[in-house]
Backbone as a chain_set.jsonl record, in Angstrom:
{"seq": "MNKRLRETLALTLTFAVTFISFFGPVPAQAQATLNRTAVVALANQDRATQGAGRLTEDPLLDKAAQAKANDMAAKGYFSHLDPAGNAPWAWFKKVGYYYWGAGENLAINFSDANSLNAAWMQSPAHRANIMQGSYSRVGLGVAHGVYRGKPATFIVEFFADPYLGKLALR", "coords": {"N": [[-38.532, 34.548, 24.608], [-36.661, 36.583, 26.726], [-33.091, 37.194, 27.044], [-32.143, 37.616, 29.698], [-34.184, 36.506, 31.288], [-34.052, 33.823, 30.441], [-31.462, 33.2, 31.408], [-31.885, 33.501, 34.16], [-33.823, 31.505, 34.607], [-32.295, 29.252, 33.874], [-30.278, 29.322, 35.834], [-31.851, 28.998, 38.137], [-32.921, 26.436, 37.657], [-30.535, 24.934, 37.609], [-29.709, 25.301, 40.278], [-31.86, 24.046, 41.592], [-31.66, 21.365, 40.686], [-29.12, 20.702, 41.687], [-29.631, 21.067, 44.421], [-31.602, 19.089, 44.903], [-30.173, 16.786, 44.189], [-28.178, 16.614, 46.145], [-29.356, 16.276, 48.592], [-29.906, 13.81, 49.471], [-30.992, 10.684, 51.074], [-34.065, 10.143, 52.986], [-34.75, 11.902, 56.102], [-35.03, 9.981, 58.212], [-33.053, 8.105, 57.791], [-30.914, 9.625, 58.364], [-30.022, 9.434, 60.922], [-28.313, 7.33, 61.085], [-24.88, 6.249, 61.187], [-22.363, 7.429, 59.145], [-20.053, 5.555, 57.283], [-16.936, 6.39, 57.495], [-14.436, 5.403, 56.714], [-15.122, 3.884, 54.51], [-15.957, 5.897, 52.758], [-13.546, 7.179, 52.104], [-12.193, 4.988, 50.982], [-13.784, 4.448, 48.717], [-13.416, 6.815, 47.253], [-10.689, 6.529, 46.736], [-10.758, 4.244, 45.126], [-12.047, 5.282, 42.856], [-10.155, 7.203, 42.108], [-8.012, 5.58, 41.446], [-8.796, 4.519, 39.013], [-8.204, 6.515, 37.267], [-5.55, 6.846, 37.51], [-4.703, 8.514, 39.525], [-3.046, 9.417, 42.56], [-3.26, 7.828, 45.826], [-5.507, 8.892, 48.404], [-4.842, 9.932, 51.684], [-6.165, 9.702, 54.876], [-6.196, 12.462, 56.974], [-5.531, 13.434, 60.216], [-5.598, 16.12, 61.129], [-6.938, 17.444, 59.097], [-9.317, 16.055, 59.345], [-10.131, 17.11, 61.78], [-10.553, 19.819, 61.085], [-12.599, 19.521, 59.15], [-14.569, 18.338, 60.739], [-15.074, 20.397, 62.537], [-16.218, 22.287, 60.804], [-18.497, 20.838, 59.952], [-19.804, 20.567, 62.428], [-20.336, 23.262, 62.924], [-22.108, 23.917, 60.841], [-24.226, 22.215, 61.562], [-24.893, 23.225, 64.108], [-25.65, 25.842, 63.524], [-27.496, 25.573, 61.527], [-27.131, 25.819, 58.694], [-26.3, 25.21, 55.221], [-23.765, 25.352, 53.309], [-20.935, 26.423, 51.369], [-19.843, 28.736, 52.289], [-19.752, 30.175, 55.519], [-22.283, 31.59, 57.774], [-21.187, 34.112, 58.345], [-19.8, 34.676, 56.111], [-17.333, 33.524, 55.73], [-14.899, 31.634, 53.985], [-14.313, 28.119, 53.12], [-11.638, 27.705, 53.718], [-11.05, 29.004, 56.017], [-11.505, 27.227, 58.059], [-9.373, 25.488, 57.846], [-7.317, 27.169, 58.58], [-8.021, 27.663, 61.253], [-7.318, 25.298, 62.537], [-4.658, 25.233, 62.098], [-3.653, 24.225, 59.662], [-1.589, 23.956, 56.936], [-1.328, 24.452, 53.446], [-0.859, 23.794, 49.919], [-2.787, 23.61, 47.978], [-6.351, 23.206, 48.025], [-9.602, 21.653, 48.539], [-13.202, 21.387, 48.834], [-15.937, 19.306, 49.558], [-19.4, 19.067, 50.067], [-22.24, 17.57, 51.631], [-25.578, 16.549, 52.43], [-27.674, 14.69, 54.563], [-26.987, 12.005, 53.884], [-26.406, 8.619, 54.582], [-25.122, 6.469, 53.759], [-22.131, 5.331, 52.4], [-21.756, 4.523, 49.72], [-23.941, 5.675, 48.241], [-23.473, 8.354, 48.77], [-20.893, 8.75, 47.629], [-21.517, 8.133, 44.964], [-23.284, 10.238, 44.307], [-21.582, 12.471, 44.594], [-19.708, 11.854, 42.601], [-21.237, 12.151, 40.338], [-21.497, 14.826, 40.053], [-19.891, 17.379, 38.393], [-18.135, 19.331, 39.648], [-17.734, 18.32, 42.269], [-16.729, 15.816, 41.676], [-14.358, 16.6, 40.406], [-12.874, 17.551, 42.598], [-12.516, 15.148, 44.05], [-11.021, 13.683, 42.209], [-8.754, 15.205, 41.787], [-5.436, 15.2, 41.172], [-3.301, 16.391, 42.562], [-4.092, 16.519, 45.178], [-3.458, 14.871, 48.157], [-4.266, 14.314, 50.665], [-7.075, 13.803, 52.841], [-9.922, 14.779, 54.729], [-12.65, 14.171, 56.899], [-15.83, 15.187, 58.125], [-18.68, 14.71, 60.12], [-21.833, 15.61, 61.215], [-24.772, 15.874, 63.233], [-27.787, 17.649, 63.083], [-30.188, 20.251, 62.7], [-31.885, 21.213, 59.805], [-33.614, 23.523, 57.991], [-35.833, 23.056, 59.627], [-35.935, 20.29, 59.927], [-34.535, 17.105, 60.975], [-31.087, 16.595, 60.258], [-28.144, 15.36, 58.612], [-24.97, 16.516, 58.345], [-22.319, 16.607, 56.093], [-18.908, 16.978, 55.577], [-16.193, 17.139, 53.441], [-12.855, 17.567, 53.198], [-10.121, 18.281, 51.096], [-6.596, 18.199, 50.458], [-3.419, 19.421, 49.373], [-0.845, 19.164, 51.159], [1.288, 21.564, 52.769], [4.086, 20.551, 53.67], [6.397, 21.508, 54.853], [5.654, 23.504, 56.676], [4.014, 22.015, 58.388], [5.869, 20.299, 59.523], [7.231, 21.949, 61.198], [5.907, 22.203, 63.566]], "CA": [[-38.062, 34.731, 25.969], [-35.456, 37.395, 26.654], [-31.852, 36.571, 27.516], [-32.068, 37.687, 31.17], [-35.135, 35.537, 31.816], [-33.471, 32.495, 30.18], [-30.349, 33.014, 32.344], [-32.467, 33.32, 35.493], [-34.423, 30.171, 34.647], [-31.215, 28.26, 33.844], [-29.651, 29.339, 37.157], [-32.812, 28.415, 39.071], [-32.963, 25.006, 37.384], [-29.261, 24.371, 38.069], [-29.757, 25.262, 41.734], [-32.846, 23.042, 42.008], [-31.102, 20.038, 40.432], [-28.048, 20.504, 42.663], [-30.273, 20.949, 45.719], [-32.241, 17.778, 44.987], [-29.151, 15.747, 44.082], [-27.318, 16.504, 47.309], [-30.089, 16.186, 49.837], [-29.896, 12.408, 49.814], [-32.107, 9.927, 51.613], [-34.973, 10.778, 53.941], [-34.154, 12.144, 57.405], [-34.991, 8.807, 59.092], [-31.753, 7.485, 57.617], [-29.883, 10.563, 58.778], [-29.532, 9.087, 62.249], [-27.274, 6.311, 60.946], [-23.534, 6.778, 61.136], [-21.691, 7.252, 57.868], [-18.784, 4.831, 57.375], [-15.919, 7.305, 56.99], [-13.399, 4.616, 56.045], [-15.672, 3.511, 53.203], [-15.966, 7.098, 51.909], [-12.171, 7.351, 51.608], [-11.883, 3.838, 50.126], [-14.469, 4.63, 47.437], [-12.696, 7.881, 46.536], [-9.432, 5.959, 46.257], [-11.078, 3.362, 43.992], [-12.297, 6.143, 41.704], [-8.891, 7.824, 41.725], [-7.169, 4.551, 40.832], [-9.201, 4.332, 37.617], [-7.623, 7.605, 36.486], [-4.123, 6.91, 37.797], [-4.402, 9.514, 40.563], [-2.525, 8.814, 43.782], [-4.192, 7.549, 46.923], [-5.749, 9.875, 49.457], [-4.606, 9.463, 53.039], [-6.938, 10.483, 55.841], [-5.316, 13.314, 57.772], [-6.231, 13.791, 61.46], [-5.807, 17.561, 61.246], [-8.031, 17.761, 58.164], [-10.531, 15.531, 59.993], [-10.504, 18.086, 62.811], [-11.102, 20.995, 60.403], [-13.876, 19.135, 58.542], [-15.528, 18.127, 61.814], [-15.442, 21.725, 63.051], [-17.146, 22.887, 59.828], [-19.758, 20.087, 60.043], [-20.428, 20.957, 63.696], [-20.831, 24.631, 62.784], [-23.323, 23.872, 60.013], [-25.285, 21.584, 62.356], [-25.281, 24.117, 65.197], [-26.255, 27.072, 63.006], [-28.549, 25.22, 60.582], [-26.904, 26.248, 57.316], [-25.66, 24.242, 54.342], [-23.132, 26.215, 52.325], [-19.474, 26.485, 51.432], [-19.55, 29.904, 53.111], [-20.52, 30.195, 56.769], [-23.169, 32.763, 57.808], [-20.407, 35.351, 58.389], [-19.166, 34.854, 54.816], [-15.996, 32.918, 55.709], [-14.702, 30.535, 53.045], [-13.905, 26.857, 53.753], [-10.233, 27.713, 54.123], [-10.983, 29.519, 57.39], [-11.471, 26.065, 58.953], [-7.994, 25.002, 57.78], [-6.524, 28.111, 59.38], [-8.354, 27.503, 62.673], [-6.6, 24.147, 63.103], [-3.244, 25.369, 61.77], [-3.296, 23.369, 58.542], [-0.985, 24.689, 55.831], [-1.54, 23.685, 52.221], [-0.614, 24.422, 48.619], [-4.082, 23.639, 47.313], [-7.366, 22.524, 48.835], [-10.951, 21.591, 48.005], [-14.256, 21.02, 49.783], [-17.203, 18.726, 49.12], [-20.432, 19.052, 51.105], [-23.455, 16.802, 51.369], [-26.502, 16.543, 53.566], [-28.619, 13.577, 54.69], [-26.546, 10.714, 53.37], [-25.915, 7.741, 55.648], [-24.476, 5.35, 53.078], [-20.959, 5.782, 51.654], [-21.932, 4.284, 48.279], [-24.825, 6.674, 47.638], [-22.774, 9.635, 48.884], [-19.841, 8.79, 46.613], [-22.16, 8.173, 43.646], [-23.791, 11.597, 44.093], [-20.442, 13.358, 44.367], [-19.071, 11.538, 41.324], [-22.121, 12.619, 39.264], [-21.384, 16.284, 39.995], [-18.567, 17.71, 37.863], [-17.281, 20.048, 40.608], [-17.368, 17.421, 43.369], [-15.868, 14.803, 41.068], [-13.044, 17.217, 40.19], [-12.159, 17.536, 43.885], [-12.128, 13.77, 44.363], [-10.043, 13.194, 41.239], [-7.612, 16.118, 41.698], [-4.21, 14.445, 41.423], [-2.387, 17.04, 43.504], [-4.552, 16.296, 46.551], [-3.014, 13.59, 48.714], [-4.848, 14.167, 51.996], [-8.514, 14.005, 52.937], [-10.484, 14.807, 56.073], [-14.114, 14.076, 56.888], [-16.583, 15.573, 59.31], [-20.103, 14.361, 60.065], [-22.531, 16.133, 62.391], [-26.23, 15.823, 63.179], [-28.422, 18.875, 63.533], [-31.477, 20.545, 62.088], [-31.804, 22.085, 58.638], [-34.958, 23.858, 57.52], [-36.831, 22.487, 60.52], [-35.937, 18.829, 59.931], [-33.244, 16.506, 61.336], [-30.181, 16.527, 59.11], [-26.759, 14.944, 58.797], [-24.102, 17.373, 57.558], [-21.068, 15.924, 55.765], [-17.871, 17.841, 55.012], [-14.997, 16.431, 52.992], [-11.797, 18.488, 52.816], [-8.975, 17.715, 50.385], [-5.469, 19.131, 50.478], [-2.041, 19.168, 49.004], [-0.291, 19.836, 52.329], [2.593, 22.208, 52.773], [4.707, 19.762, 54.733], [7.409, 22.304, 55.552], [5.009, 24.165, 57.835], [3.543, 20.994, 59.323], [7.01, 19.733, 60.217], [7.742, 22.906, 62.17], [5.107, 22.205, 64.798]], "C": [[-36.766, 35.527, 25.902], [-34.273, 36.701, 27.335], [-31.787, 36.53, 29.044], [-32.998, 36.658, 31.82], [-34.613, 34.116, 31.623], [-32.338, 32.202, 31.166], [-30.866, 32.755, 33.758], [-33.081, 31.936, 35.63], [-33.353, 29.081, 34.668], [-30.535, 28.175, 35.203], [-30.561, 28.692, 38.192], [-32.884, 26.901, 38.901], [-31.693, 24.319, 37.869], [-29.253, 24.249, 39.582], [-30.695, 24.158, 42.217], [-32.309, 21.632, 41.82], [-30.001, 19.723, 41.434], [-28.635, 20.265, 44.049], [-30.87, 19.556, 45.902], [-31.196, 16.675, 44.998], [-28.382, 15.544, 45.379], [-28.065, 16.488, 48.631], [-30.472, 14.765, 50.175], [-31.163, 11.786, 50.353], [-32.931, 10.705, 52.64], [-34.324, 10.917, 55.313], [-34.129, 10.946, 58.352], [-33.654, 8.095, 58.982], [-30.627, 8.371, 58.126], [-29.308, 10.23, 60.148], [-28.43, 8.026, 62.202], [-25.912, 6.984, 60.847], [-22.897, 6.437, 59.796], [-20.357, 6.553, 58.094], [-17.704, 5.66, 56.691], [-14.819, 6.567, 56.224], [-13.849, 4.23, 54.644], [-15.687, 4.703, 52.247], [-14.583, 7.302, 51.288], [-11.812, 6.219, 50.648], [-12.538, 3.987, 48.749], [-13.808, 5.73, 46.604], [-11.394, 7.336, 45.961], [-9.651, 4.984, 45.1], [-11.297, 4.177, 42.724], [-10.995, 6.765, 41.203], [-7.985, 6.818, 41.007], [-7.52, 4.341, 39.363], [-8.597, 5.389, 36.705], [-6.12, 7.758, 36.732], [-3.733, 7.988, 38.792], [-3.915, 8.785, 41.813], [-3.598, 8.624, 44.837], [-4.32, 8.744, 47.856], [-5.482, 9.213, 50.8], [-5.414, 10.337, 53.98], [-5.973, 11.18, 56.792], [-6.059, 13.759, 59.032], [-6.501, 15.289, 61.613], [-6.891, 18.043, 60.277], [-9.36, 17.229, 58.693], [-11.049, 16.543, 61.013], [-11.14, 19.333, 62.182], [-12.476, 20.687, 59.807], [-14.946, 18.927, 59.609], [-15.994, 19.454, 62.394], [-16.441, 22.404, 62.116], [-18.499, 22.179, 59.887], [-20.511, 20.471, 61.313], [-21.036, 22.349, 63.601], [-22.099, 24.664, 61.948], [-24.49, 23.289, 60.806], [-25.798, 22.527, 63.44], [-26.046, 25.343, 64.705], [-27.322, 26.825, 61.939], [-28.369, 25.765, 59.184], [-26.219, 25.134, 56.537], [-25.051, 25.014, 53.189], [-21.616, 26.133, 52.462], [-19.029, 27.688, 52.253], [-20.375, 29.827, 54.387], [-21.369, 31.462, 56.805], [-22.433, 34.104, 57.852], [-19.679, 35.61, 57.071], [-17.763, 34.27, 54.71], [-15.964, 31.719, 54.77], [-14.261, 29.274, 53.783], [-12.492, 26.898, 54.336], [-10.044, 28.304, 55.518], [-10.884, 28.365, 58.392], [-10.078, 25.442, 58.97], [-7.126, 25.863, 58.698], [-6.767, 27.912, 60.878], [-7.616, 26.339, 63.326], [-5.104, 24.181, 62.784], [-2.781, 24.473, 60.637], [-2.798, 24.228, 57.384], [-1.036, 23.831, 54.573], [-1.149, 24.506, 51.0], [-1.928, 24.588, 47.872], [-5.081, 22.854, 48.141], [-8.718, 22.57, 48.137], [-11.93, 21.149, 49.077], [-15.442, 20.421, 49.046], [-18.14, 18.742, 50.316], [-21.574, 18.146, 50.661], [-24.321, 16.862, 52.618], [-27.447, 15.346, 53.436], [-28.25, 12.321, 53.913], [-26.062, 9.899, 54.559], [-25.137, 6.572, 55.072], [-23.334, 5.879, 52.208], [-21.127, 5.611, 50.149], [-22.809, 5.344, 47.629], [-24.192, 8.066, 47.697], [-21.73, 9.761, 47.78], [-20.442, 8.881, 45.207], [-22.672, 9.582, 43.33], [-22.645, 12.558, 43.811], [-19.809, 13.11, 43.001], [-19.942, 11.962, 40.131], [-22.08, 14.13, 39.097], [-19.989, 16.653, 39.494], [-17.631, 18.397, 38.872], [-16.828, 19.139, 41.746], [-16.433, 16.316, 42.871], [-14.452, 15.361, 40.867], [-12.234, 17.256, 41.483], [-11.653, 16.138, 44.212], [-10.983, 13.315, 43.47], [-8.793, 14.062, 41.122], [-6.325, 15.411, 42.119], [-3.26, 15.08, 42.411], [-2.826, 16.867, 44.96], [-4.103, 14.91, 47.013], [-3.615, 13.316, 50.089], [-6.336, 14.468, 51.943], [-8.903, 14.013, 54.412], [-11.994, 14.831, 55.974], [-14.695, 14.533, 58.217], [-18.045, 15.252, 59.102], [-20.751, 14.864, 61.348], [-24.031, 16.074, 62.161], [-26.786, 17.118, 63.749], [-29.779, 19.012, 62.881], [-31.236, 21.505, 60.93], [-33.211, 22.272, 58.105], [-36.048, 23.133, 58.3], [-36.869, 20.976, 60.596], [-34.567, 18.295, 60.346], [-32.375, 16.334, 60.089], [-28.808, 16.021, 59.538], [-25.918, 15.753, 57.825], [-22.765, 16.66, 57.341], [-20.137, 16.91, 55.074], [-16.685, 16.97, 54.656], [-14.007, 17.491, 52.519], [-10.678, 17.708, 52.143], [-7.835, 18.711, 50.475], [-4.219, 18.519, 49.872], [-1.264, 19.889, 50.103], [1.071, 20.473, 52.068], [3.341, 21.598, 53.946], [5.786, 20.529, 55.485], [6.855, 22.961, 56.792], [4.559, 23.13, 58.862], [4.691, 20.418, 60.135], [7.558, 20.669, 61.282], [6.995, 22.885, 63.495], [5.761, 21.454, 65.898]], "O": [[-35.872, 35.198, 25.123], [-34.444, 35.749, 28.097], [-31.411, 35.507, 29.617], [-32.622, 36.014, 32.8], [-34.714, 33.291, 32.531], [-32.251, 31.097, 31.702], [-30.346, 31.894, 34.467], [-32.889, 31.265, 36.645], [-33.486, 28.096, 35.394], [-30.245, 27.078, 35.681], [-30.096, 27.921, 39.032], [-32.906, 26.165, 39.887], [-31.756, 23.248, 38.472], [-28.843, 23.222, 40.121], [-30.364, 23.42, 43.144], [-32.481, 20.785, 42.697], [-29.943, 18.617, 41.972], [-28.194, 19.37, 44.769], [-30.665, 18.919, 46.935], [-31.331, 15.714, 45.756], [-27.974, 14.424, 45.686], [-27.457, 16.669, 49.686], [-31.28, 14.538, 51.075], [-32.265, 12.286, 50.128], [-32.538, 11.78, 53.094], [-33.439, 10.134, 55.657], [-33.27, 10.899, 59.232], [-33.166, 7.539, 59.965], [-29.501, 7.903, 58.3], [-28.223, 10.696, 60.496], [-27.697, 7.849, 63.175], [-25.811, 8.151, 60.468], [-22.9, 5.28, 59.373], [-19.61, 6.92, 59.001], [-17.571, 5.639, 55.467], [-14.332, 7.055, 55.204], [-13.055, 4.245, 53.704], [-15.454, 4.535, 51.05], [-14.467, 7.565, 50.092], [-11.194, 6.461, 49.612], [-11.915, 3.687, 47.73], [-13.658, 5.589, 45.39], [-11.037, 7.647, 44.825], [-8.822, 4.904, 44.193], [-10.803, 3.822, 41.653], [-10.768, 6.841, 39.996], [-7.275, 7.177, 40.067], [-6.647, 4.022, 38.555], [-8.492, 5.178, 35.497], [-5.495, 8.687, 36.222], [-2.558, 8.342, 38.894], [-4.334, 7.659, 42.083], [-4.692, 9.182, 44.751], [-3.371, 9.5, 48.066], [-5.859, 8.061, 51.018], [-5.361, 11.564, 53.898], [-5.058, 10.564, 57.338], [-7.108, 14.396, 58.933], [-7.527, 15.679, 62.17], [-7.666, 18.943, 60.601], [-10.403, 17.86, 58.519], [-12.25, 16.797, 61.098], [-12.144, 19.841, 62.682], [-13.407, 21.482, 59.936], [-16.103, 19.298, 59.409], [-17.173, 19.619, 62.707], [-17.399, 23.025, 62.575], [-19.539, 22.837, 59.875], [-21.724, 20.676, 61.276], [-22.12, 22.595, 64.13], [-23.058, 25.354, 62.294], [-25.609, 23.799, 60.736], [-27.005, 22.617, 63.665], [-26.964, 25.825, 65.368], [-27.981, 27.765, 61.495], [-29.349, 26.138, 58.54], [-25.629, 24.227, 57.124], [-25.729, 25.304, 52.203], [-21.088, 25.816, 53.528], [-17.954, 27.664, 52.852], [-21.55, 29.461, 54.354], [-21.198, 32.332, 55.951], [-22.987, 35.124, 57.444], [-19.017, 36.637, 56.919], [-17.075, 34.49, 53.713], [-16.88, 30.897, 54.759], [-13.875, 29.348, 54.949], [-12.191, 26.216, 55.315], [-8.993, 28.123, 56.131], [-10.258, 28.502, 59.443], [-9.647, 24.923, 60.0], [-6.319, 25.358, 59.479], [-5.833, 27.983, 61.677], [-7.321, 26.378, 64.52], [-4.368, 23.268, 63.156], [-1.642, 24.007, 60.643], [-3.505, 25.119, 56.912], [-0.812, 22.622, 54.631], [-1.113, 25.736, 51.039], [-2.148, 25.602, 47.21], [-4.705, 21.941, 48.877], [-8.956, 23.406, 47.265], [-11.533, 20.602, 50.106], [-15.896, 20.959, 48.036], [-17.728, 18.466, 51.443], [-21.833, 17.984, 49.469], [-23.853, 17.184, 53.71], [-27.946, 15.037, 52.353], [-29.119, 11.655, 53.35], [-25.385, 10.425, 55.443], [-24.56, 5.776, 55.813], [-23.539, 6.766, 51.38], [-20.687, 6.466, 49.38], [-22.458, 5.864, 46.57], [-24.359, 8.864, 46.776], [-21.688, 10.77, 47.076], [-19.939, 9.619, 44.36], [-22.509, 10.063, 42.209], [-22.727, 13.37, 42.889], [-19.416, 14.056, 42.32], [-19.426, 12.115, 39.024], [-22.578, 14.657, 38.102], [-18.997, 16.272, 40.117], [-16.447, 18.064, 38.931], [-15.665, 19.182, 42.146], [-15.479, 15.935, 43.549], [-13.468, 14.671, 41.129], [-11.027, 17.015, 41.46], [-10.499, 15.964, 44.605], [-10.07, 12.632, 43.934], [-7.856, 13.684, 40.418], [-6.153, 15.066, 43.288], [-2.478, 14.373, 43.046], [-2.022, 17.048, 45.874], [-4.342, 13.908, 46.338], [-3.488, 12.211, 50.616], [-6.802, 15.265, 51.13], [-8.285, 13.336, 55.234], [-12.553, 15.443, 55.064], [-14.126, 14.295, 59.283], [-18.591, 15.495, 58.026], [-20.272, 14.574, 62.444], [-24.502, 16.207, 61.032], [-26.311, 17.618, 64.77], [-30.434, 18.023, 62.552], [-30.489, 22.475, 61.051], [-33.911, 21.305, 57.806], [-37.037, 22.664, 57.738], [-37.743, 20.419, 61.26], [-33.55, 18.945, 60.104], [-32.861, 15.978, 59.015], [-28.374, 16.228, 60.671], [-26.129, 15.686, 56.614], [-22.156, 16.168, 58.291], [-20.518, 17.586, 54.118], [-16.226, 16.162, 55.464], [-14.274, 18.222, 51.566], [-10.331, 16.608, 52.572], [-8.061, 19.918, 50.558], [-4.006, 17.306, 49.864], [-1.041, 21.095, 50.004], [1.875, 19.992, 51.269], [3.238, 22.074, 55.077], [6.059, 20.224, 56.646], [7.502, 22.977, 57.839], [4.704, 23.341, 60.066], [4.515, 20.082, 61.307], [8.278, 20.228, 62.178], [7.439, 23.511, 64.457], [5.213, 21.366, 66.996]]}, "num_chains": 1, "name": "protein.A"}
């Protein structure tokens, strides 16, 4: 097998595993409401095991995450980039959130905080966001819509190391 074919197969397999891992329970469960407080509490439990500081839910980050979740639900996409190609940080800018560093976790069709947290913690990139010691704030957004013709629950988790100087100027 040539190198290019192996790389293509490896990329396809990686995408398929990621896709399956983050599409959670069946859509019937998607109608349930995710316990946002539990999501933050579980992240804080995981962070405590590594000596990372606690995350505090930030209302402005909640607003940005909710706007992103609403957009995915309304437009039927599931991606870190919106259909126009805008990165997650565009949502921070829209609500006037200033930060030194930030991260984003996405999930679809989870209704249980434990299964959502377990899936994120099994993914190296999502786990890195949760465990990032410089992040002290978190925001969550949950929206219901349709994805690929089926009911879906879109979940957005934003992390940040806020630039408090700018926030204090408001």
